[in-house]
Steps between C-alpha positions, in 0.01 A plus 500: 500500500505123521470299179285188498698213347338198665751318718787495250289466188554737204339842515154535354505595132267744329304212345433353843400832654270570204323168553469575872375851418239350269365299793530793741291727278212253518502463879350820636595585859563146626840339445469119513732274692712208374215249521283694254448305176590803288829542683579129471424508126725802445776331700485196274504723193801701617697188578472400132579842350823471293687805628724351771746214474388190691834497681408829668173369644447316826199310635337822622535678165187712441299294747152611602630681809740700286226587251269618778785711637561650154134604484554681830808668350296624203226617737757706691626661179144572388363637828797594719361268767684202644860398549753699297672200341405517134770477233607749236338271240169507689511879498601528134231258379236685703612836359492362145180297516320534833234734361452304177305187599389417146860513374619292797241234418605502135870472588433223752302306240780535247771405750311182579450418133856576388666324794375171357686551171824300508697753293383790716573308820854425383561864409354624830714262703825630349421871454713764669339730756588813301304372198164487676208725401250636752257217411740246646739236378250260339343759268846643424604150396188455287572834332856394413412148387247634252734770369773241438271275295685420174170464313378843616834660412495354149149638443596845626817518291312389190229761556752780558708408193184514289461873573863611485851464643534367854547771763452520874153637570637702789835653401446449121849353465552259207719189536866567573597258223400466137547125523142375471595163649559656842327841489169364629669377818507861624120516534270365770125499558343707778137508609329832432265445795544293818352152506301606807320757285442299184417177684584321176589131505710533185719784372446610139751681278290816527534489881874567500751764395833414341785648706876481484646296787625817672160672501331179610729475800449868578121483489498205737724690741278808471201290605690364797602845621148638450334197660254516215458460127698716257408535134736534205403868497597529867846359428540727198421802719746380764774462239432852370532641852835327542652662190 
């Protein structure tokens, strides 16, 4: 099966396919051509999305013709009609979201909003492929930027210390050291619910769990392998199955 890359340009990312899917789900049976204003607008939007290095783009990067072709790719995945040249990402995004138009619209809205945040854009531009959630690189970056907020972390640690000793909310392990000056470094914040579900513009202390660094890494990997959200309870169950 051929993979659409666009004349030497980088492969389409999940963010880009989600934005194209958002347009596709509004079109009905007619797929517009490259001169359509909606296609031109999406082309301009994709060219600004901070998920590919500028050095990897050429003058034809995500041009209107390529966007119109991507809509045809999605149509083929959705209906089985047309040229068999869609990518594995097209297929995966359709399987994950193709029958959830309201969620697609919500994700597309959030991708557009978060892509304009300088901190999120910087994180998205340097993220590794194996760190990406099913919602795409931009929302993965937004998730991580918020979790790393020093102010949020201070609030969470203060709240947890007020009710007892610090422990990981997944594996229940206390700090490995009794040295209070470094013990807190073992713990990280993790959203209890995905940003796409809460739609919150700011993360509160009550929105996150306090996990040890190991469990935090594991829960992110679990979400990547599942191509969907995993709760702290999901990770706890997975750890029990492994023992």
